[in-house]
Short mmCIF file of N, CA and C in Angstrom, two decimals:
data_model
loop_
_atom_site.label_atom_id
_atom_site.label_comp_id
_atom_site.label_asym_id
_atom_site.label_seq_id
_atom_site.Cartn_x
_atom_site.Cartn_y
_atom_site.Cartn_z
N MET O 215 28.07 -30.44 1.19
CA MET O 215 27.56 -30.96 -0.06
C MET O 215 28.33 -32.23 -0.42
N SER O 216 27.62 -33.23 -0.87
CA SER O 216 28.23 -34.50 -1.23
C SER O 216 28.81 -34.44 -2.64
N HIS O 217 29.92 -35.13 -2.81
CA HIS O 217 30.55 -35.19 -4.13
C HIS O 217 30.27 -36.53 -4.79
N THR O 218 29.34 -37.28 -4.22
CA THR O 218 28.99 -38.58 -4.77
C THR O 218 27.88 -38.37 -5.81
N PRO O 219 28.06 -38.90 -7.02
CA PRO O 219 27.01 -38.76 -8.04
C PRO O 219 25.69 -39.35 -7.56
N ALA O 220 24.59 -38.77 -8.03
CA ALA O 220 23.25 -39.17 -7.58
C ALA O 220 22.98 -40.65 -7.81
N GLY O 221 23.41 -41.20 -8.94
CA GLY O 221 23.17 -42.61 -9.24
C GLY O 221 23.86 -43.53 -8.25
N ILE O 222 25.08 -43.18 -7.88
CA ILE O 222 25.83 -43.99 -6.91
C ILE O 222 25.18 -43.88 -5.54
N ARG O 223 24.78 -42.67 -5.17
CA ARG O 223 24.12 -42.45 -3.88
C ARG O 223 22.84 -43.28 -3.79
N GLN O 224 22.07 -43.28 -4.88
CA GLN O 224 20.81 -44.04 -4.89
C GLN O 224 21.09 -45.54 -4.76
N THR O 225 22.11 -46.02 -5.44
CA THR O 225 22.48 -47.43 -5.35
C THR O 225 22.89 -47.78 -3.92
N GLN O 226 23.67 -46.91 -3.28
CA GLN O 226 24.09 -47.14 -1.89
C GLN O 226 22.88 -47.16 -0.96
N LYS O 227 21.94 -46.25 -1.18
CA LYS O 227 20.72 -46.22 -0.35
C LYS O 227 19.94 -47.53 -0.49
N LEU O 228 19.81 -48.00 -1.72
CA LEU O 228 19.09 -49.25 -1.95
C LEU O 228 19.80 -50.43 -1.29
N ARG O 229 21.13 -50.44 -1.36
CA ARG O 229 21.90 -51.51 -0.71
C ARG O 229 21.72 -51.48 0.80
N THR O 230 21.77 -50.28 1.38
CA THR O 230 21.59 -50.16 2.83
C THR O 230 20.20 -50.61 3.23
N ARG O 231 19.20 -50.18 2.50
CA ARG O 231 17.81 -50.58 2.80
C ARG O 231 17.68 -52.10 2.73
N GLN O 232 18.23 -52.70 1.68
CA GLN O 232 18.15 -54.15 1.53
C GLN O 232 18.91 -54.85 2.65
N ALA O 233 20.05 -54.31 3.05
CA ALA O 233 20.82 -54.90 4.15
C ALA O 233 20.02 -54.86 5.45
N LEU O 234 19.30 -53.77 5.68
CA LEU O 234 18.45 -53.67 6.87
C LEU O 234 17.32 -54.70 6.82
N LEU O 235 16.69 -54.86 5.66
CA LEU O 235 15.61 -55.84 5.52
C LEU O 235 16.13 -57.26 5.73
N GLU O 236 17.27 -57.57 5.14
CA GLU O 236 17.84 -58.91 5.28
C GLU O 236 18.29 -59.19 6.71
N ALA O 237 18.89 -58.20 7.36
CA ALA O 237 19.31 -58.37 8.75
C ALA O 237 18.10 -58.60 9.65
N ALA O 238 17.06 -57.82 9.43
CA ALA O 238 15.84 -57.98 10.23
C ALA O 238 15.24 -59.36 10.02
N LEU O 239 15.16 -59.79 8.78
CA LEU O 239 14.58 -61.10 8.49
C LEU O 239 15.37 -62.21 9.17
N ALA O 240 16.69 -62.11 9.16
CA ALA O 240 17.53 -63.12 9.83
C ALA O 240 17.27 -63.12 11.33
N LEU O 241 17.18 -61.94 11.92
CA LEU O 241 16.90 -61.85 13.36
C LEU O 241 15.50 -62.35 13.70
N LEU O 242 14.56 -62.15 12.78
CA LEU O 242 13.18 -62.55 13.01
C LEU O 242 12.98 -64.06 12.94
N GLU O 243 14.01 -64.79 12.55
CA GLU O 243 13.93 -66.25 12.61
C GLU O 243 13.86 -66.72 14.06
N HIS O 244 14.33 -65.87 14.99
CA HIS O 244 14.44 -66.28 16.39
C HIS O 244 13.62 -65.43 17.35
N GLN O 245 12.90 -64.45 16.83
CA GLN O 245 12.10 -63.59 17.70
C GLN O 245 11.00 -62.92 16.90
N SER O 246 10.07 -62.33 17.62
CA SER O 246 8.97 -61.63 16.96
C SER O 246 9.37 -60.19 16.65
N LEU O 247 8.63 -59.57 15.75
CA LEU O 247 8.92 -58.19 15.39
C LEU O 247 8.75 -57.26 16.59
N SER O 248 7.77 -57.54 17.44
CA SER O 248 7.54 -56.66 18.59
C SER O 248 8.70 -56.66 19.58
N SER O 249 9.53 -57.69 19.55
CA SER O 249 10.69 -57.74 20.46
C SER O 249 11.99 -57.33 19.77
N LEU O 250 11.92 -57.01 18.49
CA LEU O 250 13.11 -56.65 17.73
C LEU O 250 13.48 -55.20 17.97
N GLY O 251 14.74 -54.96 18.27
CA GLY O 251 15.22 -53.59 18.48
C GLY O 251 15.95 -53.09 17.25
N LEU O 252 15.79 -51.80 16.98
CA LEU O 252 16.45 -51.26 15.78
C LEU O 252 17.96 -51.30 15.90
N ARG O 253 18.51 -51.21 17.11
CA ARG O 253 19.97 -51.32 17.27
C ARG O 253 20.46 -52.72 16.90
N GLU O 254 19.66 -53.74 17.23
CA GLU O 254 20.01 -55.10 16.81
C GLU O 254 20.08 -55.19 15.29
N VAL O 255 19.08 -54.61 14.65
CA VAL O 255 19.01 -54.66 13.19
C VAL O 255 20.19 -53.93 12.57
N THR O 256 20.46 -52.72 13.06
CA THR O 256 21.55 -51.93 12.47
C THR O 256 22.90 -52.59 12.72
N ARG O 257 23.08 -53.18 13.89
CA ARG O 257 24.33 -53.88 14.19
C ARG O 257 24.51 -55.04 13.21
N ALA O 258 23.43 -55.82 13.02
CA ALA O 258 23.50 -56.97 12.11
C ALA O 258 23.70 -56.54 10.66
N ALA O 259 23.18 -55.37 10.30
CA ALA O 259 23.32 -54.86 8.93
C ALA O 259 24.64 -54.14 8.72
N GLY O 260 25.32 -53.81 9.82
CA GLY O 260 26.59 -53.11 9.71
C GLY O 260 26.45 -51.63 9.39
N VAL O 261 25.36 -51.03 9.88
CA VAL O 261 25.14 -49.59 9.66
C VAL O 261 24.85 -48.93 11.00
N THR O 262 24.88 -47.61 11.01
CA THR O 262 24.60 -46.87 12.24
C THR O 262 23.09 -46.80 12.48
N PRO O 263 22.68 -46.64 13.74
CA PRO O 263 21.25 -46.50 14.02
C PRO O 263 20.60 -45.34 13.27
N THR O 264 21.33 -44.26 13.06
CA THR O 264 20.73 -43.14 12.32
C THR O 264 20.44 -43.52 10.87
N ALA O 265 21.21 -44.45 10.31
CA ALA O 265 20.95 -44.90 8.94
C ALA O 265 19.59 -45.57 8.84
N PHE O 266 19.19 -46.25 9.91
CA PHE O 266 17.89 -46.91 9.93
C PHE O 266 16.78 -45.91 9.62
N TYR O 267 16.85 -44.75 10.26
CA TYR O 267 15.78 -43.75 10.12
C TYR O 267 15.75 -43.08 8.76
N ARG O 268 16.78 -43.25 7.97
CA ARG O 268 16.74 -42.74 6.60
C ARG O 268 15.88 -43.62 5.71
N HIS O 269 15.57 -44.82 6.21
CA HIS O 269 14.82 -45.78 5.40
C HIS O 269 13.47 -46.15 6.00
N PHE O 270 13.40 -46.15 7.32
CA PHE O 270 12.18 -46.58 8.00
C PHE O 270 11.90 -45.67 9.19
N GLU O 271 10.64 -45.40 9.42
CA GLU O 271 10.25 -44.55 10.55
C GLU O 271 10.48 -45.28 11.88
N ASP O 272 10.20 -46.58 11.88
CA ASP O 272 10.34 -47.40 13.08
C ASP O 272 10.34 -48.87 12.67
N THR O 273 10.38 -49.77 13.65
CA THR O 273 10.42 -51.20 13.31
C THR O 273 9.11 -51.66 12.69
N ALA O 274 8.00 -51.01 13.02
CA ALA O 274 6.72 -51.35 12.38
C ALA O 274 6.80 -51.07 10.88
N ALA O 275 7.39 -49.95 10.50
CA ALA O 275 7.54 -49.62 9.08
C ALA O 275 8.47 -50.62 8.39
N LEU O 276 9.48 -51.07 9.10
CA LEU O 276 10.36 -52.11 8.57
C LEU O 276 9.55 -53.39 8.33
N GLY O 277 8.71 -53.75 9.29
CA GLY O 277 7.86 -54.93 9.14
C GLY O 277 6.91 -54.81 7.97
N VAL O 278 6.31 -53.64 7.80
CA VAL O 278 5.41 -53.42 6.66
C VAL O 278 6.18 -53.57 5.35
N ALA O 279 7.41 -53.08 5.31
CA ALA O 279 8.24 -53.23 4.10
C ALA O 279 8.52 -54.71 3.82
N LEU O 280 8.74 -55.50 4.86
CA LEU O 280 8.94 -56.94 4.67
C LEU O 280 7.68 -57.60 4.13
N VAL O 281 6.52 -57.17 4.61
CA VAL O 281 5.24 -57.69 4.09
C VAL O 281 5.13 -57.38 2.61
N GLU O 282 5.40 -56.13 2.25
CA GLU O 282 5.31 -55.71 0.84
C GLU O 282 6.30 -56.51 -0.02
N GLU O 283 7.50 -56.69 0.48
CA GLU O 283 8.51 -57.44 -0.25
C GLU O 283 8.08 -58.89 -0.44
N THR O 284 7.47 -59.47 0.57
CA THR O 284 7.09 -60.87 0.54
C THR O 284 5.85 -61.12 -0.31
N LEU O 285 4.80 -60.36 -0.07
CA LEU O 285 3.52 -60.63 -0.74
C LEU O 285 3.27 -59.75 -1.96
N GLY O 286 3.81 -58.56 -1.96
CA GLY O 286 3.54 -57.64 -3.06
C GLY O 286 3.99 -58.16 -4.42
N SER O 287 5.10 -58.87 -4.44
CA SER O 287 5.63 -59.37 -5.71
C SER O 287 4.77 -60.48 -6.31
N LEU O 288 3.95 -61.11 -5.51
CA LEU O 288 3.13 -62.22 -5.99
C LEU O 288 1.93 -61.77 -6.82
N HIS O 289 1.45 -60.56 -6.60
CA HIS O 289 0.21 -60.13 -7.27
C HIS O 289 0.30 -60.21 -8.79
N GLY O 290 1.36 -59.68 -9.35
CA GLY O 290 1.51 -59.71 -10.80
C GLY O 290 1.64 -61.12 -11.34
N LEU O 291 2.36 -61.96 -10.60
CA LEU O 291 2.55 -63.34 -11.04
C LEU O 291 1.23 -64.10 -11.04
N ILE O 292 0.47 -63.96 -9.97
CA ILE O 292 -0.82 -64.65 -9.87
C ILE O 292 -1.79 -64.10 -10.90
N ALA O 293 -1.82 -62.79 -11.07
CA ALA O 293 -2.74 -62.17 -12.04
C ALA O 293 -2.45 -62.69 -13.44
N ALA O 294 -1.18 -62.84 -13.79
CA ALA O 294 -0.83 -63.33 -15.12
C ALA O 294 -1.36 -64.74 -15.34
N VAL O 295 -1.25 -65.59 -14.34
CA VAL O 295 -1.75 -66.96 -14.47
C VAL O 295 -3.27 -66.96 -14.55
N LEU O 296 -3.92 -66.16 -13.72
CA LEU O 296 -5.38 -66.14 -13.71
C LEU O 296 -5.97 -65.56 -15.00
N MET O 297 -5.22 -64.71 -15.68
CA MET O 297 -5.72 -64.09 -16.91
C MET O 297 -5.52 -64.97 -18.15
N GLU O 298 -4.77 -66.05 -17.99
CA GLU O 298 -4.56 -66.95 -19.12
C GLU O 298 -5.89 -67.56 -19.55
N THR O 299 -5.94 -67.95 -20.81
CA THR O 299 -7.15 -68.63 -21.29
C THR O 299 -7.00 -70.12 -21.01
N GLY O 300 -8.08 -70.81 -21.10
CA GLY O 300 -8.05 -72.24 -20.88
C GLY O 300 -8.88 -72.64 -19.67
N ASP O 301 -8.69 -73.86 -19.28
CA ASP O 301 -9.46 -74.45 -18.20
C ASP O 301 -9.19 -73.74 -16.88
N SER O 302 -10.26 -73.34 -16.21
CA SER O 302 -10.10 -72.59 -14.95
C SER O 302 -9.46 -73.44 -13.86
N GLU O 303 -9.75 -74.72 -13.85
CA GLU O 303 -9.16 -75.59 -12.83
C GLU O 303 -7.64 -75.66 -13.01
N GLU O 304 -7.20 -75.73 -14.27
CA GLU O 304 -5.75 -75.77 -14.54
C GLU O 304 -5.09 -74.45 -14.13
N ARG O 305 -5.76 -73.33 -14.38
CA ARG O 305 -5.20 -72.04 -13.99
C ARG O 305 -5.08 -71.93 -12.47
N LEU O 306 -6.09 -72.41 -11.77
CA LEU O 306 -6.02 -72.38 -10.30
C LEU O 306 -4.91 -73.29 -9.80
N ASP O 307 -4.77 -74.46 -10.42
CA ASP O 307 -3.69 -75.37 -10.05
C ASP O 307 -2.32 -74.72 -10.28
N ARG O 308 -2.17 -74.03 -11.42
CA ARG O 308 -0.90 -73.34 -11.70
C ARG O 308 -0.66 -72.22 -10.69
N SER O 309 -1.73 -71.53 -10.29
CA SER O 309 -1.60 -70.46 -9.29
C SER O 309 -1.12 -71.03 -7.96
N VAL O 310 -1.71 -72.13 -7.55
CA VAL O 310 -1.31 -72.76 -6.28
C VAL O 310 0.14 -73.24 -6.38
N ALA O 311 0.52 -73.83 -7.50
CA ALA O 311 1.90 -74.29 -7.68
C ALA O 311 2.87 -73.11 -7.66
N LEU O 312 2.47 -72.00 -8.26
CA LEU O 312 3.31 -70.80 -8.26
C LEU O 312 3.52 -70.28 -6.83
N ILE O 313 2.45 -70.25 -6.06
CA ILE O 313 2.55 -69.80 -4.67
C ILE O 313 3.45 -70.75 -3.88
N ALA O 314 3.28 -72.05 -4.09
CA ALA O 314 4.10 -73.03 -3.38
C ALA O 314 5.58 -72.85 -3.71
N ARG O 315 5.90 -72.60 -4.98
CA ARG O 315 7.30 -72.36 -5.36
C ARG O 315 7.83 -71.08 -4.70
N HIS O 316 7.00 -70.06 -4.68
CA HIS O 316 7.39 -68.78 -4.08
C HIS O 316 7.67 -68.95 -2.58
N VAL O 317 6.80 -69.69 -1.91
CA VAL O 317 7.00 -69.95 -0.47
C VAL O 317 8.27 -70.78 -0.27
N GLY O 318 8.46 -71.79 -1.10
CA GLY O 318 9.66 -72.63 -1.00
C GLY O 318 10.95 -71.87 -1.24
N ALA O 319 10.88 -70.86 -2.10
CA ALA O 319 12.07 -70.07 -2.41
C ALA O 319 12.37 -69.03 -1.34
N GLN O 320 11.38 -68.67 -0.54
CA GLN O 320 11.55 -67.63 0.48
C GLN O 320 10.95 -68.07 1.82
N PRO O 321 11.42 -69.17 2.38
CA PRO O 321 10.78 -69.68 3.60
C PRO O 321 10.83 -68.71 4.78
N ALA O 322 11.93 -67.99 4.96
CA ALA O 322 12.02 -67.06 6.09
C ALA O 322 10.99 -65.95 5.97
N HIS O 323 10.78 -65.48 4.75
CA HIS O 323 9.78 -64.43 4.53
C HIS O 323 8.38 -64.91 4.94
N PHE O 324 8.05 -66.13 4.55
CA PHE O 324 6.70 -66.62 4.82
C PHE O 324 6.53 -67.07 6.27
N ARG O 325 7.62 -67.49 6.91
CA ARG O 325 7.52 -67.74 8.36
C ARG O 325 7.23 -66.42 9.07
N PHE O 326 7.87 -65.35 8.62
CA PHE O 326 7.60 -64.02 9.18
C PHE O 326 6.12 -63.66 9.01
N ILE O 327 5.59 -63.86 7.82
CA ILE O 327 4.17 -63.54 7.55
C ILE O 327 3.27 -64.39 8.45
N ALA O 328 3.54 -65.68 8.52
CA ALA O 328 2.69 -66.57 9.33
C ALA O 328 2.72 -66.17 10.80
N ARG O 329 3.88 -65.82 11.31
CA ARG O 329 4.01 -65.46 12.72
C ARG O 329 3.38 -64.09 13.00
N GLU O 330 3.65 -63.13 12.14
CA GLU O 330 3.23 -61.75 12.41
C GLU O 330 1.78 -61.47 12.02
N GLN O 331 1.15 -62.39 11.29
CA GLN O 331 -0.26 -62.21 10.93
C GLN O 331 -1.11 -62.04 12.18
N HIS O 332 -0.70 -62.65 13.25
CA HIS O 332 -1.42 -62.55 14.52
C HIS O 332 -0.52 -61.98 15.61
N GLY O 333 0.55 -61.30 15.22
CA GLY O 333 1.52 -60.76 16.16
C GLY O 333 1.08 -59.45 16.79
N GLY O 334 2.01 -58.86 17.52
CA GLY O 334 1.69 -57.69 18.33
C GLY O 334 1.87 -56.34 17.66
N VAL O 335 2.24 -56.31 16.38
CA VAL O 335 2.49 -55.02 15.71
C VAL O 335 1.33 -54.74 14.76
N GLY O 336 0.46 -53.83 15.17
CA GLY O 336 -0.77 -53.53 14.44
C GLY O 336 -0.58 -53.17 12.98
N PRO O 337 0.33 -52.26 12.63
CA PRO O 337 0.49 -51.91 11.21
C PRO O 337 0.91 -53.10 10.34
N VAL O 338 1.66 -54.02 10.92
CA VAL O 338 2.09 -55.20 10.17
C VAL O 338 0.91 -56.15 9.98
N ARG O 339 0.14 -56.36 11.03
CA ARG O 339 -1.08 -57.19 10.90
C ARG O 339 -1.99 -56.60 9.83
N ALA O 340 -2.16 -55.28 9.85
CA ALA O 340 -3.02 -54.61 8.87
C ALA O 340 -2.47 -54.76 7.45
N ALA O 341 -1.16 -54.66 7.29
CA ALA O 341 -0.55 -54.80 5.96
C ALA O 341 -0.74 -56.22 5.43
N ILE O 342 -0.57 -57.21 6.30
CA ILE O 342 -0.78 -58.60 5.90
C ILE O 342 -2.23 -58.81 5.51
N ALA O 343 -3.15 -58.34 6.34
CA ALA O 343 -4.59 -58.49 6.05
C ALA O 343 -4.94 -57.82 4.72
N ALA O 344 -4.39 -56.65 4.46
CA ALA O 344 -4.68 -55.93 3.21
C ALA O 344 -4.16 -56.71 2.01
N GLN O 345 -2.97 -57.27 2.13
CA GLN O 345 -2.41 -58.06 1.02
C GLN O 345 -3.26 -59.31 0.77
N LEU O 346 -3.65 -60.00 1.84
CA LEU O 346 -4.46 -61.21 1.68
C LEU O 346 -5.84 -60.87 1.11
N ARG O 347 -6.40 -59.75 1.54
CA ARG O 347 -7.69 -59.30 1.01
C ARG O 347 -7.56 -59.00 -0.49
N ARG O 348 -6.46 -58.38 -0.86
CA ARG O 348 -6.22 -58.07 -2.28
C ARG O 348 -6.13 -59.35 -3.11
N PHE O 349 -5.44 -60.38 -2.58
CA PHE O 349 -5.40 -61.67 -3.28
C PHE O 349 -6.80 -62.24 -3.45
N ALA O 350 -7.58 -62.22 -2.39
CA ALA O 350 -8.95 -62.75 -2.46
C ALA O 350 -9.76 -62.01 -3.52
N GLU O 351 -9.61 -60.69 -3.57
CA GLU O 351 -10.35 -59.90 -4.56
C GLU O 351 -9.90 -60.23 -5.98
N GLU O 352 -8.60 -60.41 -6.18
CA GLU O 352 -8.08 -60.73 -7.51
C GLU O 352 -8.58 -62.10 -7.97
N VAL O 353 -8.55 -63.07 -7.08
CA VAL O 353 -9.03 -64.41 -7.43
C VAL O 353 -10.54 -64.37 -7.65
N ALA O 354 -11.26 -63.65 -6.81
CA ALA O 354 -12.72 -63.53 -6.96
C ALA O 354 -13.08 -62.91 -8.30
N CYS O 355 -12.33 -61.91 -8.71
CA CYS O 355 -12.56 -61.26 -10.00
C CYS O 355 -12.37 -62.26 -11.14
N ALA O 356 -11.31 -63.05 -11.07
CA ALA O 356 -11.06 -64.05 -12.11
C ALA O 356 -12.15 -65.11 -12.10
N LEU O 357 -12.55 -65.56 -10.92
CA LEU O 357 -13.62 -66.56 -10.83
C LEU O 357 -14.94 -66.01 -11.36
N GLY O 358 -15.20 -64.75 -11.10
CA GLY O 358 -16.45 -64.13 -11.53
C GLY O 358 -16.59 -64.06 -13.04
N GLN O 359 -15.49 -64.17 -13.76
CA GLN O 359 -15.53 -64.13 -15.22
C GLN O 359 -15.77 -65.51 -15.84
N GLU O 360 -15.80 -66.52 -15.00
CA GLU O 360 -16.04 -67.87 -15.49
C GLU O 360 -17.53 -68.08 -15.74
N PRO O 361 -17.89 -68.78 -16.81
CA PRO O 361 -19.32 -69.01 -17.10
C PRO O 361 -20.06 -69.71 -15.96
N GLY O 362 -19.38 -70.60 -15.26
CA GLY O 362 -20.02 -71.33 -14.16
C GLY O 362 -20.33 -70.47 -12.95
N ALA O 363 -19.79 -69.27 -12.91
CA ALA O 363 -20.00 -68.39 -11.75
C ALA O 363 -21.15 -67.41 -11.96
N ALA O 364 -21.83 -67.53 -13.08
CA ALA O 364 -22.96 -66.61 -13.35
C ALA O 364 -23.98 -66.70 -12.22
N GLY O 365 -24.35 -65.57 -11.69
CA GLY O 365 -25.34 -65.52 -10.62
C GLY O 365 -24.76 -65.63 -9.22
N TRP O 366 -23.47 -65.87 -9.10
CA TRP O 366 -22.87 -65.94 -7.77
C TRP O 366 -22.73 -64.54 -7.21
N SER O 367 -22.91 -64.42 -5.93
CA SER O 367 -22.77 -63.11 -5.28
C SER O 367 -21.29 -62.77 -5.13
N GLU O 368 -21.03 -61.49 -4.96
CA GLU O 368 -19.66 -61.04 -4.74
C GLU O 368 -19.11 -61.65 -3.45
N GLU O 369 -19.96 -61.78 -2.47
CA GLU O 369 -19.55 -62.39 -1.19
C GLU O 369 -19.11 -63.83 -1.39
N ASP O 370 -19.87 -64.60 -2.20
CA ASP O 370 -19.50 -65.99 -2.46
C ASP O 370 -18.17 -66.07 -3.20
N LEU O 371 -17.99 -65.18 -4.19
CA LEU O 371 -16.74 -65.18 -4.94
C LEU O 371 -15.55 -64.82 -4.05
N LEU O 372 -15.74 -63.86 -3.16
CA LEU O 372 -14.67 -63.48 -2.23
C LEU O 372 -14.33 -64.62 -1.28
N MET O 373 -15.36 -65.35 -0.84
CA MET O 373 -15.12 -66.48 0.05
C MET O 373 -14.28 -67.53 -0.68
N LEU O 374 -14.61 -67.81 -1.94
CA LEU O 374 -13.84 -68.77 -2.71
C LEU O 374 -12.44 -68.25 -3.02
N GLY O 375 -12.34 -66.96 -3.26
CA GLY O 375 -11.06 -66.35 -3.60
C GLY O 375 -10.10 -66.28 -2.44
N GLY O 376 -10.62 -66.23 -1.24
CA GLY O 376 -9.75 -66.07 -0.08
C GLY O 376 -9.65 -67.30 0.72
#
């Protein structure tokens, strides 16, 4: 039985998980996810290989977590801009500027997304596609509420949104 309080244990778990994500991202600057070994990641993170499995089932799950970390945080930010009142063109411009700032602040994350979108790890490709589809749907929904979009098909709105 551990004598470490639950709050401290949870904080340590979060730190270890984040260390694994950061180590993987650094290693992925020079290789693809399909060639990344979990021992490389754990060595770079300074943890044992068994610690990896407390956080991720395999390297594909690690990659999916990186996708979620990279793209998942953008949904709320983009939705807030799209829900603002005012000129739709200005809102779209602010959305694009927000995305550009996000990409500029996290270049390694987005290089990972760009490379792995067509990479060899199926669950990661699927996670990226799902996130991009969700963005298209969110933008399409916002566009569909514009008076100028009356009569547009859902397919047309999705095409514009994505």
